[in-house]
CSV table of C-alpha atoms in Angstrom, one decimal:
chain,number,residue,atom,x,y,z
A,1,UNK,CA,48.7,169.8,-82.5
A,2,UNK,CA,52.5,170.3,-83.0
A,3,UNK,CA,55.2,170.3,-80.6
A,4,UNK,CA,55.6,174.5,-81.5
A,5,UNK,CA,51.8,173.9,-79.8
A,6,UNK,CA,52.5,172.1,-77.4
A,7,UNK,CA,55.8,174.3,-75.9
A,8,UNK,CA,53.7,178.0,-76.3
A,9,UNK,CA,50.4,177.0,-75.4
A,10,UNK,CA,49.9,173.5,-73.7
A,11,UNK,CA,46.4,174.6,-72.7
A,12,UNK,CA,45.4,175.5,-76.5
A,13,UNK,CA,47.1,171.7,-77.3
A,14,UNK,CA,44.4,170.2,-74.9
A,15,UNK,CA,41.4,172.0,-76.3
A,16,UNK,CA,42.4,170.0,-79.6
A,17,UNK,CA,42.9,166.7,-78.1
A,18,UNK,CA,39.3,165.7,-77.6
A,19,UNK,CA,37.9,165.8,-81.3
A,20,UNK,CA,41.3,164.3,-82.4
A,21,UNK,CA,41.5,161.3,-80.0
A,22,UNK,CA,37.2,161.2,-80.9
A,23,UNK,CA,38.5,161.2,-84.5
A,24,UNK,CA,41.6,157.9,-83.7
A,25,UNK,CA,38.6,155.7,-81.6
A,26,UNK,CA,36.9,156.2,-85.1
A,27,UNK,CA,39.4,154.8,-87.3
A,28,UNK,CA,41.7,157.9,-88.2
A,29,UNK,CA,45.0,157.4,-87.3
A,30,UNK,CA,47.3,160.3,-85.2
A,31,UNK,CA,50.3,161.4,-86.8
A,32,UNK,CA,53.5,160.6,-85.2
A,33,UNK,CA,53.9,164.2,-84.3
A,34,UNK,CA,50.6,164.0,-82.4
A,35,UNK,CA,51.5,161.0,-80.5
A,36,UNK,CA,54.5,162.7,-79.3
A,37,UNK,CA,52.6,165.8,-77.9
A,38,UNK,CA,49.9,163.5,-76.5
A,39,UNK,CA,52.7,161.9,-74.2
A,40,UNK,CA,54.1,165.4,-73.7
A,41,UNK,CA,51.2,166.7,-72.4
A,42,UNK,CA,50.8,163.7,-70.4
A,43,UNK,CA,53.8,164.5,-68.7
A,44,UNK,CA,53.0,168.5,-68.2
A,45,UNK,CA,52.0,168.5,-64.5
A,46,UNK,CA,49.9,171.3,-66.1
A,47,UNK,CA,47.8,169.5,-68.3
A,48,UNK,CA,48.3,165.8,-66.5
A,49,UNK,CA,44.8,165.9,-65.3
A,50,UNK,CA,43.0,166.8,-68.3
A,51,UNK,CA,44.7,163.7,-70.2
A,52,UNK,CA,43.8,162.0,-67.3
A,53,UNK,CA,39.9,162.8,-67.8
A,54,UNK,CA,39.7,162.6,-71.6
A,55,UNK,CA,41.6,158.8,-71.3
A,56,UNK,CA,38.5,157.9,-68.7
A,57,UNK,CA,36.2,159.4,-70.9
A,58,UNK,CA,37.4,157.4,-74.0
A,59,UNK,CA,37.0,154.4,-72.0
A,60,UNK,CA,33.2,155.0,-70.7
A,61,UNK,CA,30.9,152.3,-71.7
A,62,UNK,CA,27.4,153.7,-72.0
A,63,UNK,CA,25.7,151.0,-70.0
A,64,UNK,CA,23.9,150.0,-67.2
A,65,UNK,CA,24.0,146.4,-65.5
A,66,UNK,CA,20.8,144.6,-64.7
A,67,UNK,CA,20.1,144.9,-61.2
A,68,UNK,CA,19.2,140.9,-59.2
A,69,UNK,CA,15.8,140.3,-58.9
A,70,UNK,CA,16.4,140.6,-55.0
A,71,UNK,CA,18.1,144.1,-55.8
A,72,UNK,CA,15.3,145.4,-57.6
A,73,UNK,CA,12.4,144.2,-55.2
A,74,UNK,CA,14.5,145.8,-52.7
A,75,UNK,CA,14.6,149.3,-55.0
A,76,UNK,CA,10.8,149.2,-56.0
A,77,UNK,CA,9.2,147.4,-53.4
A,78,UNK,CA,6.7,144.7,-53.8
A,79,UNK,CA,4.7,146.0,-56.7
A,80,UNK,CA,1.2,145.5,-56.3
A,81,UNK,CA,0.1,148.5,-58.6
A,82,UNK,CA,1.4,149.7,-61.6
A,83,UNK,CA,0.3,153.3,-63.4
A,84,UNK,CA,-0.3,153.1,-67.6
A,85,UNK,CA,2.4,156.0,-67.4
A,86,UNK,CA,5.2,154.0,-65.6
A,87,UNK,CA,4.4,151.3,-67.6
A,88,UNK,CA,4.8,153.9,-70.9
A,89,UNK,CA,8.1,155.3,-69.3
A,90,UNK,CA,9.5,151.7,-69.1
A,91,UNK,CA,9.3,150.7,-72.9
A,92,UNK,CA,10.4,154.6,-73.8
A,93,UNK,CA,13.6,153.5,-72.1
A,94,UNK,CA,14.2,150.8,-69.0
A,95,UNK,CA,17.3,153.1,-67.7
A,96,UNK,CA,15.0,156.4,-67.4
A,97,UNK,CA,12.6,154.1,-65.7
A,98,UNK,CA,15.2,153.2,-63.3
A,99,UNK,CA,16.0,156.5,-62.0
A,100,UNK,CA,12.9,157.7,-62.0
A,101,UNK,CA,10.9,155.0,-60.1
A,102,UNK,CA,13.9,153.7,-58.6
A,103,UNK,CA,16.7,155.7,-57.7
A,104,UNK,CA,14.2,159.5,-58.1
A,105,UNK,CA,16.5,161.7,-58.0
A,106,UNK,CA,15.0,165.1,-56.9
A,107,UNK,CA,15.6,168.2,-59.3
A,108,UNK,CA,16.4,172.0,-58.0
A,109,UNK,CA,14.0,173.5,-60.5
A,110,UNK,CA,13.2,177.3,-60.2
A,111,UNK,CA,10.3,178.9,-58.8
A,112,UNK,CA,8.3,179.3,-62.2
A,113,UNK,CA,5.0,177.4,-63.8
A,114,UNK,CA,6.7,174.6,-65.5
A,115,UNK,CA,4.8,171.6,-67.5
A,116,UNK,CA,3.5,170.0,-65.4
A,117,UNK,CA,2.1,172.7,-63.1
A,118,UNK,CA,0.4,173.7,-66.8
A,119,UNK,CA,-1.0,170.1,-67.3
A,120,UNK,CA,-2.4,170.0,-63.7
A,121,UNK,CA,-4.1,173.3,-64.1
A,122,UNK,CA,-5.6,172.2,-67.6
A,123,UNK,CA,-6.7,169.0,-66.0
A,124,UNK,CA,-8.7,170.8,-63.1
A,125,UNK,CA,-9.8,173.5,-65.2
A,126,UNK,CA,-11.5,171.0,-67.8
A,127,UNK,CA,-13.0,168.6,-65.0
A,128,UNK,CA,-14.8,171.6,-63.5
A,129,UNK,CA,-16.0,172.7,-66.8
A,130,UNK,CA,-17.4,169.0,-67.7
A,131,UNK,CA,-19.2,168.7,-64.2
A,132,UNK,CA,-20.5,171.9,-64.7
A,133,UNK,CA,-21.5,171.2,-67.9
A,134,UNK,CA,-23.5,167.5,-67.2
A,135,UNK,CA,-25.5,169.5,-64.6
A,136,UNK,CA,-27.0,171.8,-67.4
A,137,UNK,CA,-30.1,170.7,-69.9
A,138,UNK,CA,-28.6,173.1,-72.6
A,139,UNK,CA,-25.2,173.2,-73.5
A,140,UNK,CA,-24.0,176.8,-73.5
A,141,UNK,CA,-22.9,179.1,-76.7
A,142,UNK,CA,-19.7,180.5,-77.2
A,143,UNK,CA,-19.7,183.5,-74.8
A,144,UNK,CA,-20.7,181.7,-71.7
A,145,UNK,CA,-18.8,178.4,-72.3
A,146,UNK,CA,-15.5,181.2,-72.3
A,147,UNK,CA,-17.5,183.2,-69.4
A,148,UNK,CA,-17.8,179.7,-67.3
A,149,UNK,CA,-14.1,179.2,-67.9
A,150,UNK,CA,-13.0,182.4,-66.8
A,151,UNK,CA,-14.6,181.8,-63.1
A,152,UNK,CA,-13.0,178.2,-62.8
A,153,UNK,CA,-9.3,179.8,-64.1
A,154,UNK,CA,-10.2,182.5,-61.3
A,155,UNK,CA,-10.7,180.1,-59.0
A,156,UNK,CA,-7.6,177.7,-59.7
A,157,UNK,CA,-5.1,180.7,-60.0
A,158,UNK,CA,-5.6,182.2,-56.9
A,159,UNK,CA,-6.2,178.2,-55.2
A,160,UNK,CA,-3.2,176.7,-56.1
A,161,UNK,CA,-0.9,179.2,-58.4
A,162,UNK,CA,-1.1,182.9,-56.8
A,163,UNK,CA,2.2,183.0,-55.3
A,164,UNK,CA,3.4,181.9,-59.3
A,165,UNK,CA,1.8,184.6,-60.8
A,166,UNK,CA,3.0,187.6,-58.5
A,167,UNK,CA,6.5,186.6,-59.1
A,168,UNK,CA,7.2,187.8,-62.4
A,169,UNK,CA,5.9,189.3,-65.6
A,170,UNK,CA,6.7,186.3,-67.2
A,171,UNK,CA,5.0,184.3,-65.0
A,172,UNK,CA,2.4,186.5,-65.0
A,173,UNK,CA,2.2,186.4,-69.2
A,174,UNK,CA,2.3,182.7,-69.3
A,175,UNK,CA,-0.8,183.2,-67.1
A,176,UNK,CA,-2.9,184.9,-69.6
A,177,UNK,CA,-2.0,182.4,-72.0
A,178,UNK,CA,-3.1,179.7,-70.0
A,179,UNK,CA,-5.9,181.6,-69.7
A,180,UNK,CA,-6.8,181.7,-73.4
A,181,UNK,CA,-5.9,178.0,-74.4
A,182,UNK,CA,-8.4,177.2,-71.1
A,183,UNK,CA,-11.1,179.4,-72.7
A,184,UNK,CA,-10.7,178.3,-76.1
A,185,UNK,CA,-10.4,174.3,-75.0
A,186,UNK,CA,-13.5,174.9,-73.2
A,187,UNK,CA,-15.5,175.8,-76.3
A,188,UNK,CA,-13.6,173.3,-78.3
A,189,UNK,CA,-15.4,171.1,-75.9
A,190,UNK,CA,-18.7,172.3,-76.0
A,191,UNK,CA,-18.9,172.8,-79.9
A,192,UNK,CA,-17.5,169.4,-80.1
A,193,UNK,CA,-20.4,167.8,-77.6
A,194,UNK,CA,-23.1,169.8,-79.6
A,195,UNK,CA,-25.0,167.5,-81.8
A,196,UNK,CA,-23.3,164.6,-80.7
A,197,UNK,CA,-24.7,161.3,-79.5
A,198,UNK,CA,-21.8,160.5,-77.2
A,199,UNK,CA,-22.4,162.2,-73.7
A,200,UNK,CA,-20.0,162.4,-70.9
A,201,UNK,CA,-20.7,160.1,-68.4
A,202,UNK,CA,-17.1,159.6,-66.4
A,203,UNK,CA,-14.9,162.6,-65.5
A,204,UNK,CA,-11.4,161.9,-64.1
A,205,UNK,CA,-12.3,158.0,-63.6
A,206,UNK,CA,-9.6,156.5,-61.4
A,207,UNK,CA,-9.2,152.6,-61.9
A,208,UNK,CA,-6.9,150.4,-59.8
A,209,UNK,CA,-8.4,150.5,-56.2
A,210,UNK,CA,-11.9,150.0,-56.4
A,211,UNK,CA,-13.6,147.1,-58.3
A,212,UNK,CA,-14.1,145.5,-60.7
A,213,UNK,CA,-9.7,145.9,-61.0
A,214,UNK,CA,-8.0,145.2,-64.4
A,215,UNK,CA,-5.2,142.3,-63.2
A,216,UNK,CA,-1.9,141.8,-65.4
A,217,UNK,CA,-0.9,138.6,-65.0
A,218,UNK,CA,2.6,138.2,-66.0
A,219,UNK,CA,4.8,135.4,-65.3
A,220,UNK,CA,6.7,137.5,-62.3
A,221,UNK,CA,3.1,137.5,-60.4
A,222,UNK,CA,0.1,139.8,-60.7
A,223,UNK,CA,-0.6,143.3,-60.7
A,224,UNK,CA,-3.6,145.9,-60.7
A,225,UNK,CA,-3.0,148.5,-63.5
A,226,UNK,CA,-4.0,151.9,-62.1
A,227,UNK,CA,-4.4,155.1,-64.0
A,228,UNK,CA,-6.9,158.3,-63.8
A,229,UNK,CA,-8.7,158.3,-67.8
A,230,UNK,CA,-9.5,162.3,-68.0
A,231,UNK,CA,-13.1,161.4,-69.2
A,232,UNK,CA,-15.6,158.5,-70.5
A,233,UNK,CA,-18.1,159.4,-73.1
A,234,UNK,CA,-21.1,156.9,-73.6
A,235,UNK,CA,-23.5,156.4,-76.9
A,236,UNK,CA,-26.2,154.1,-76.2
A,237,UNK,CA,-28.0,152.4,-79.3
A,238,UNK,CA,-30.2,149.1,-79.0
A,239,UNK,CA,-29.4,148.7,-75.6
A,240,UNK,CA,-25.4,148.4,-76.3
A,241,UNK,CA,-23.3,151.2,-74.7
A,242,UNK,CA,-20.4,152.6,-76.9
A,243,UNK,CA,-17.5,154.4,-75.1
A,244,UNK,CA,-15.6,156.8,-76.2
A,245,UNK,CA,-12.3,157.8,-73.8
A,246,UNK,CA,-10.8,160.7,-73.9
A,247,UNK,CA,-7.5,162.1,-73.2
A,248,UNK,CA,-6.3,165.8,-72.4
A,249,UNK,CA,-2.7,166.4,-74.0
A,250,UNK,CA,-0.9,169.8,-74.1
A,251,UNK,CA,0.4,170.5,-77.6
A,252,UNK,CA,0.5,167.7,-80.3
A,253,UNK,CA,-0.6,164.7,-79.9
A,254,UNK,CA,-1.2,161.9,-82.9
A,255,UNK,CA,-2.3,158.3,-81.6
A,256,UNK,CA,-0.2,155.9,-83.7
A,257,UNK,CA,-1.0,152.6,-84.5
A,258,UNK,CA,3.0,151.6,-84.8
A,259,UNK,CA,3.5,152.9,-81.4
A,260,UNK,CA,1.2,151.1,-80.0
A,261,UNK,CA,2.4,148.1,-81.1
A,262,UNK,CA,5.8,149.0,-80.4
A,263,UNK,CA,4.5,149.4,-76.8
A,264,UNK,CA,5.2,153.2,-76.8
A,265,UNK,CA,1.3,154.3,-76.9
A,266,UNK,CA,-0.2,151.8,-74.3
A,267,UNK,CA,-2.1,154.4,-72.3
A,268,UNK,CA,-5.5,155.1,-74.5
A,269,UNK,CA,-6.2,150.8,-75.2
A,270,UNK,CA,-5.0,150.5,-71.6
A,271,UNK,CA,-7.5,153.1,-70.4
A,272,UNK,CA,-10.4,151.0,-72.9
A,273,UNK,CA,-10.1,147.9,-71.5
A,274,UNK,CA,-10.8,149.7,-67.7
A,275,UNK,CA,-13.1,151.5,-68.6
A,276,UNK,CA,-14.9,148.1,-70.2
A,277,UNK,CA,-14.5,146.3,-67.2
A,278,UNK,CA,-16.3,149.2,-65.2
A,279,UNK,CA,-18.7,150.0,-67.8
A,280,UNK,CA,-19.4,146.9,-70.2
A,281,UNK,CA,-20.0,147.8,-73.5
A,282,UNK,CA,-18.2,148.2,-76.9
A,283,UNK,CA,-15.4,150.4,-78.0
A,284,UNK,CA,-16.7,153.0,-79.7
A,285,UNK,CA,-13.0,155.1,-79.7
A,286,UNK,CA,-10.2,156.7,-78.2
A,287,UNK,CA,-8.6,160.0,-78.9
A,288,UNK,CA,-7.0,162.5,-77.9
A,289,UNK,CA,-8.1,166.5,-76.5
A,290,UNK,CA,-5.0,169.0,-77.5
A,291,UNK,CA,-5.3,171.5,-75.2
A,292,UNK,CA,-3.9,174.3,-77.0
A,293,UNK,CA,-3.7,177.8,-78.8
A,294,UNK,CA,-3.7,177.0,-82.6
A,295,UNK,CA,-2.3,179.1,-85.2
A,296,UNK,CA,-3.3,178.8,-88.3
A,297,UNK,CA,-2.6,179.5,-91.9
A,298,UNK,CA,-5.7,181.2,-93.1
A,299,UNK,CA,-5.3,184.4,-95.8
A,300,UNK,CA,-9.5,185.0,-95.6
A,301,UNK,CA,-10.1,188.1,-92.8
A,302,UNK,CA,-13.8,186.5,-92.7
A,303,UNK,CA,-14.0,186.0,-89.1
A,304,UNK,CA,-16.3,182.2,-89.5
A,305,UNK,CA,-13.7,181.1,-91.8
A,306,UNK,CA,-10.7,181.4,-89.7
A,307,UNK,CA,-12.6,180.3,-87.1
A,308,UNK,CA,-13.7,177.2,-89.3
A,309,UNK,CA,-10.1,176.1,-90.1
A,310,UNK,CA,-9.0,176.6,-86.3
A,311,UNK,CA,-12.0,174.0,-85.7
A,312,UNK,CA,-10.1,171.9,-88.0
A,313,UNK,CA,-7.1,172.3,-85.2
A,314,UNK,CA,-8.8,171.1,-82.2
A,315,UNK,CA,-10.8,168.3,-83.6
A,316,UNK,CA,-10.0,164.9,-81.5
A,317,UNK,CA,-7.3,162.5,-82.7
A,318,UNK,CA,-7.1,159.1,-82.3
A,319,UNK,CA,-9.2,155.8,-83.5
A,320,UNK,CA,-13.0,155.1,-83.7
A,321,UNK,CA,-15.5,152.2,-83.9
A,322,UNK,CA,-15.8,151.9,-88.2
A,323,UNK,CA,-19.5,151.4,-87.9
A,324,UNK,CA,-21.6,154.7,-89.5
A,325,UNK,CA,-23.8,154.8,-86.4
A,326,UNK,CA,-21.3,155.1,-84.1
A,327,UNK,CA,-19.0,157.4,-86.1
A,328,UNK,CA,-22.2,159.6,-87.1
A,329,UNK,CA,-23.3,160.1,-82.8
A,330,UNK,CA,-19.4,161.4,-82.7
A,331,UNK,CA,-21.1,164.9,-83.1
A,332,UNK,CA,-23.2,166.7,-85.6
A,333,UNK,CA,-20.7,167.1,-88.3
A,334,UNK,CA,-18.3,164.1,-87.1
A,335,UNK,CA,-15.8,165.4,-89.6
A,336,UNK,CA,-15.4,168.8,-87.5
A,337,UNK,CA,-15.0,166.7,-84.4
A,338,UNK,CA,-12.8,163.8,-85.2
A,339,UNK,CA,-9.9,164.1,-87.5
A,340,UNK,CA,-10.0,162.0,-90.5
A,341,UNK,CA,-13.7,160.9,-90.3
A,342,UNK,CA,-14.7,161.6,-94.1
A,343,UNK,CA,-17.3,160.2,-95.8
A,344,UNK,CA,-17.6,158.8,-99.3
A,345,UNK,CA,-20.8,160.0,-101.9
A,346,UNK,CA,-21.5,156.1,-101.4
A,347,UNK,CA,-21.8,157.1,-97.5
A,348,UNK,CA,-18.9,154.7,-96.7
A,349,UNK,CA,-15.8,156.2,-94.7
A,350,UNK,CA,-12.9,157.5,-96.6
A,351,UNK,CA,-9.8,154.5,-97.1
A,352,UNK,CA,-7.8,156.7,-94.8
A,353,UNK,CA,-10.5,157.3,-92.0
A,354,UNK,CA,-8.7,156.4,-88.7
A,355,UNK,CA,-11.4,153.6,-87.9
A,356,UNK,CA,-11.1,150.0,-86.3
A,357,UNK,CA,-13.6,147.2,-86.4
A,358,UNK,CA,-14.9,145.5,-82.8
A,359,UNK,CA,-12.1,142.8,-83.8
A,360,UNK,CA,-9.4,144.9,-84.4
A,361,UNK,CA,-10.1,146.9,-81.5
A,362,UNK,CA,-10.5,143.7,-79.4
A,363,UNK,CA,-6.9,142.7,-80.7
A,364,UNK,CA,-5.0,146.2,-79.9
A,365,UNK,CA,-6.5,146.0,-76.3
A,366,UNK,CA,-5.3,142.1,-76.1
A,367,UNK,CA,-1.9,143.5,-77.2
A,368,UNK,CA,-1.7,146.3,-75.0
A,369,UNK,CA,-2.8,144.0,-72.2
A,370,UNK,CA,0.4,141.6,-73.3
A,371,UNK,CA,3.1,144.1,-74.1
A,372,UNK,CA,2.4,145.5,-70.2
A,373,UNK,CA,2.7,142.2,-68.7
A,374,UNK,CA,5.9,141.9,-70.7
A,375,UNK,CA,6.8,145.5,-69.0
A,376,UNK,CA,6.0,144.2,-65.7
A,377,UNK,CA,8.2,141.1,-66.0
A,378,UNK,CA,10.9,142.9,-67.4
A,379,UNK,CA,10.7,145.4,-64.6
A,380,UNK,CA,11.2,143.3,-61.9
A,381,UNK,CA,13.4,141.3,-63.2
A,382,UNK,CA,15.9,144.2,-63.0
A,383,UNK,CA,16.5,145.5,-66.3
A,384,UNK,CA,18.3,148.8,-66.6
A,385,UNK,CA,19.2,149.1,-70.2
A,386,UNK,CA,20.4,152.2,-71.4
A,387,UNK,CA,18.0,151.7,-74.5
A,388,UNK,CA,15.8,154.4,-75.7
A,389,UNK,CA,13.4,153.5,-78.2
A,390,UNK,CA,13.4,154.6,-81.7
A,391,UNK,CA,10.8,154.7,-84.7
A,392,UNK,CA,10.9,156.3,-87.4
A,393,UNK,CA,11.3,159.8,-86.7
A,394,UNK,CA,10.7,159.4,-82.7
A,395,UNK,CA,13.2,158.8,-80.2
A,396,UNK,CA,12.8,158.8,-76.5
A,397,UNK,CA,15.7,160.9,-75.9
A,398,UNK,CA,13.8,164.0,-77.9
A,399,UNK,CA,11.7,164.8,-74.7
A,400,UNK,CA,14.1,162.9,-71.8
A,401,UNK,CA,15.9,165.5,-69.6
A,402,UNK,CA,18.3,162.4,-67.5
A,403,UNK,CA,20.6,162.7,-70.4
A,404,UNK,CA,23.3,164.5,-68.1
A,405,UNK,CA,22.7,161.2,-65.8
A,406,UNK,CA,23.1,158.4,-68.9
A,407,UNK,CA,25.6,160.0,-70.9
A,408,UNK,CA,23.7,158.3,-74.0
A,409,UNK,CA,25.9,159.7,-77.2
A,410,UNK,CA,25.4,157.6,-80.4
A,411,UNK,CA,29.5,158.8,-81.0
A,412,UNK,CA,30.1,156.2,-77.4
A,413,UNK,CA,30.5,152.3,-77.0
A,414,UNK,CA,27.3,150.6,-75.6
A,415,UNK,CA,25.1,153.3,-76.8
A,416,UNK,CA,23.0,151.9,-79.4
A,417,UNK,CA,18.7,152.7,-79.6
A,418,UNK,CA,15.5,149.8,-79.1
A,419,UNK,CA,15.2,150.1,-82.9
A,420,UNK,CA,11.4,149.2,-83.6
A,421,UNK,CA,10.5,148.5,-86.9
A,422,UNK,CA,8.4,150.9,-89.1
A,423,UNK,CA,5.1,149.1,-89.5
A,424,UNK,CA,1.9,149.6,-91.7
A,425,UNK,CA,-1.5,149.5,-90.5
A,426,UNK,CA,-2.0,146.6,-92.8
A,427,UNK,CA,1.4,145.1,-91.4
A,428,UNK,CA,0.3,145.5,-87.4
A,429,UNK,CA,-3.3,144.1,-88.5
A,430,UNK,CA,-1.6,141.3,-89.5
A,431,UNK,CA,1.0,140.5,-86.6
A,432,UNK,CA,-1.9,140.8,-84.4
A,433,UNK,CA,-3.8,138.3,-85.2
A,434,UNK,CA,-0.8,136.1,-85.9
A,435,UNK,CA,-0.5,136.5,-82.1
A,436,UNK,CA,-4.2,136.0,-81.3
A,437,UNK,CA,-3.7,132.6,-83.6
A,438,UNK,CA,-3.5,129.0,-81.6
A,439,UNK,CA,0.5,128.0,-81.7
């Protein structure tokens, strides 16, 4: 930027200011030829206000002050019930939580399917099948498990989405591959139940209103967790019920134990301890359904072996019970069903198998139980932070669409992540029970 710049093309001087001045907060000092045009252009009733808004934008502080406790009972309300999902959203980052549950904002979206319409319309569409399949004495094959689907994706498009459908081809596209992940989760399902010792026996469960309630207690008063668990599964052996929850997710989904102890996965142990309360038992697991369309990397044409290694795609993900019964009444080859569930030659599970025992399950639910109470507290309390989580690989801000609203930009003062520390299972094993251990 010299002053030959500046006098032929102030405007062209401007567009160079921002990475320069970006460049001086970081360390880099401006030449004295620079400094000059800066206070030129300052002075250039044509470019005046463009100084004016890059100096307020080197001076933004990416931040958000706590609101009173007064302030934020006024914004929230007296909180008598609080969702797994808020709960989730809080730790992900207390600022998104904020304008979401307390400011919620309303976005001009256009008429089109968007996620959440999809996850809705999955939902239904595997509750109906379910019911429809705990009414039958046989489960179905392949062709009338997709012929079943069909009617209930009949039924839900021209219910709740015909007007979406007839207004464009790519609407209308986006339809028919709704369609086939519907189909293809539905036999997913019923392959997966085939064989199996686990049965449905809960299908869109909603905790939080009726009794027996799961109560937080934290230290800012209590509070009924509420959620909706997609489905309870129930093995029964000696006269102890195992349950198995599952949870419908569109595209990937991987149940971390890290997360989970970073508060960021709360929703699966959560949804355990209800469903324990409702239905006393043991934990016999918790996973995750990906409804989706799987491609796969195959180079056999035989039709059962691609088919085989899509099986491998939709298997359920998550943790189980590490006791062979249990993991064997997972389904007739639990391997197919549940990713990660090997056997050794000795019949023992694999050193990798995702698998918990009855104590370690016991102290992930205890946790989860803990880290919401700390959630709750923290929520009305007032906190704000502009602080999304990071671990690992994961930060919130991949999937958050508020950051026109925040302004988070690691390049800012005040923006800095919730760092949480990258954690073995052997490492989380141990802090738990450090916890669980008398002071």
């Amino acid at each position: 930027m010299t002053s030959e710049n500046l006098l032929s093309a102030p405007q062209a001087a401007l567009e160079t200011l921002p990475a320069r001045l970006s460049a001086a907060r970081k360390g880099e000092r401006l030449t004295k030829a620079e400094l000059n045009a800066l206070c030129a252009l300052a002075q250039n009733p044509e470019t005046a206000p463009g100084v004016a808004r890059l100096a307020a934008a080197l001076r933004h502080q990416v931040a958000s002050p706590p609101l009173s406790k007064e302030l934020a009972r006024a914004v929230y309300g007296e909180i008598h019930k609080v969702s797994v999902s808020r709960l989730e959203q809080y730790e992900r980052c207390p600022f998104a939580h904020y304008v979401r549950y307390g400011l919620e904002p309303v976005e001009i979206k256009p008429f089109e399917i968007s996620p959440p319409d999809e996850g809705s319309f999955f939902h239904s569409a595997l509750e109906g099948y379910l019911r429809e399949l705990m009414d039958l004495s046989e489960l179905p094959g392949e062709n009338e498990a997709r012929a079943r689907m069909d009617q209930l994706v009949d039924q839900l498009f021209s219910s709740t989405m015909d007007s979406l459908l007839k207004d464009s081809s790519i609407n209308r596209a986006q339809a028919a591959q709704m369609r086939r992940k519907a189909r293809g989760a539905a036999w997913a399902l019923t392959r997966q139940l085939k064989g199996a010792g686990f049965k449905p026996c809960a299908v869109e469960m909603n905790f939080g209103s009726a009794q027996p309630k799961v109560t937080l207690r934290p230290e800012s008063g209590p509070v009924a967790l509420a959620g909706i668990i997609d489905r309870v599964d129930v093995f029964q052996d000696g006269g102890v019920d195992y349950l198995r929850i599952i949870d419908y997710k569109r595209g990937q989904a991987e149940l971390s134990l890290e997360r989970v102890y970073a508060g960021l996965q709360l929703q699966l142990l959560l949804y355990l301890a209800a469903a324990l309360m409702a239905h006393p038992g043991e934990p016999g697991g918790v996973f995750y359904f990906v409804v989706d369309e799987p491609l796969v990397e195959e180079s056999s044409t035989n039709p059962e072996t691609v088919e085989r290694t899509r099986t491998q795609e939709t298997r359920l993900r998550g943790l189980m019970l590490n006791e062979e019964k249990v993991i064997r009444s997972m389904g007739q080859e639990p391997g197919a069903v549940v990713r990660g569930a090997r056997f050794k030659k000795d019949g023992g599970l694999t050193s990798d198998a995702p698998a918990l025992s009855r104590e370690e399950f016991s102290l992930l639910m205890n946790h989860a139980l803990r880290a919401a109470e700390r959630a709750m507290d923290a929520i009305r309390s007032g906190d704000t932070r502009i602080a999304p989580a990071m671990l690992s690989d994961y930060t919130a801000c991949k999937t958050c669409d508020l950051k026109p609203i925040c302004q988070f930009d690691e390049g800012l003062p005040g923006a800095d992540y919730c760092r949480h520390e990258k954690l073995s299972r052997e490492q989380v094993m141990s802090r738990l029970k450090e916890e669980e251990s008398p002071r």
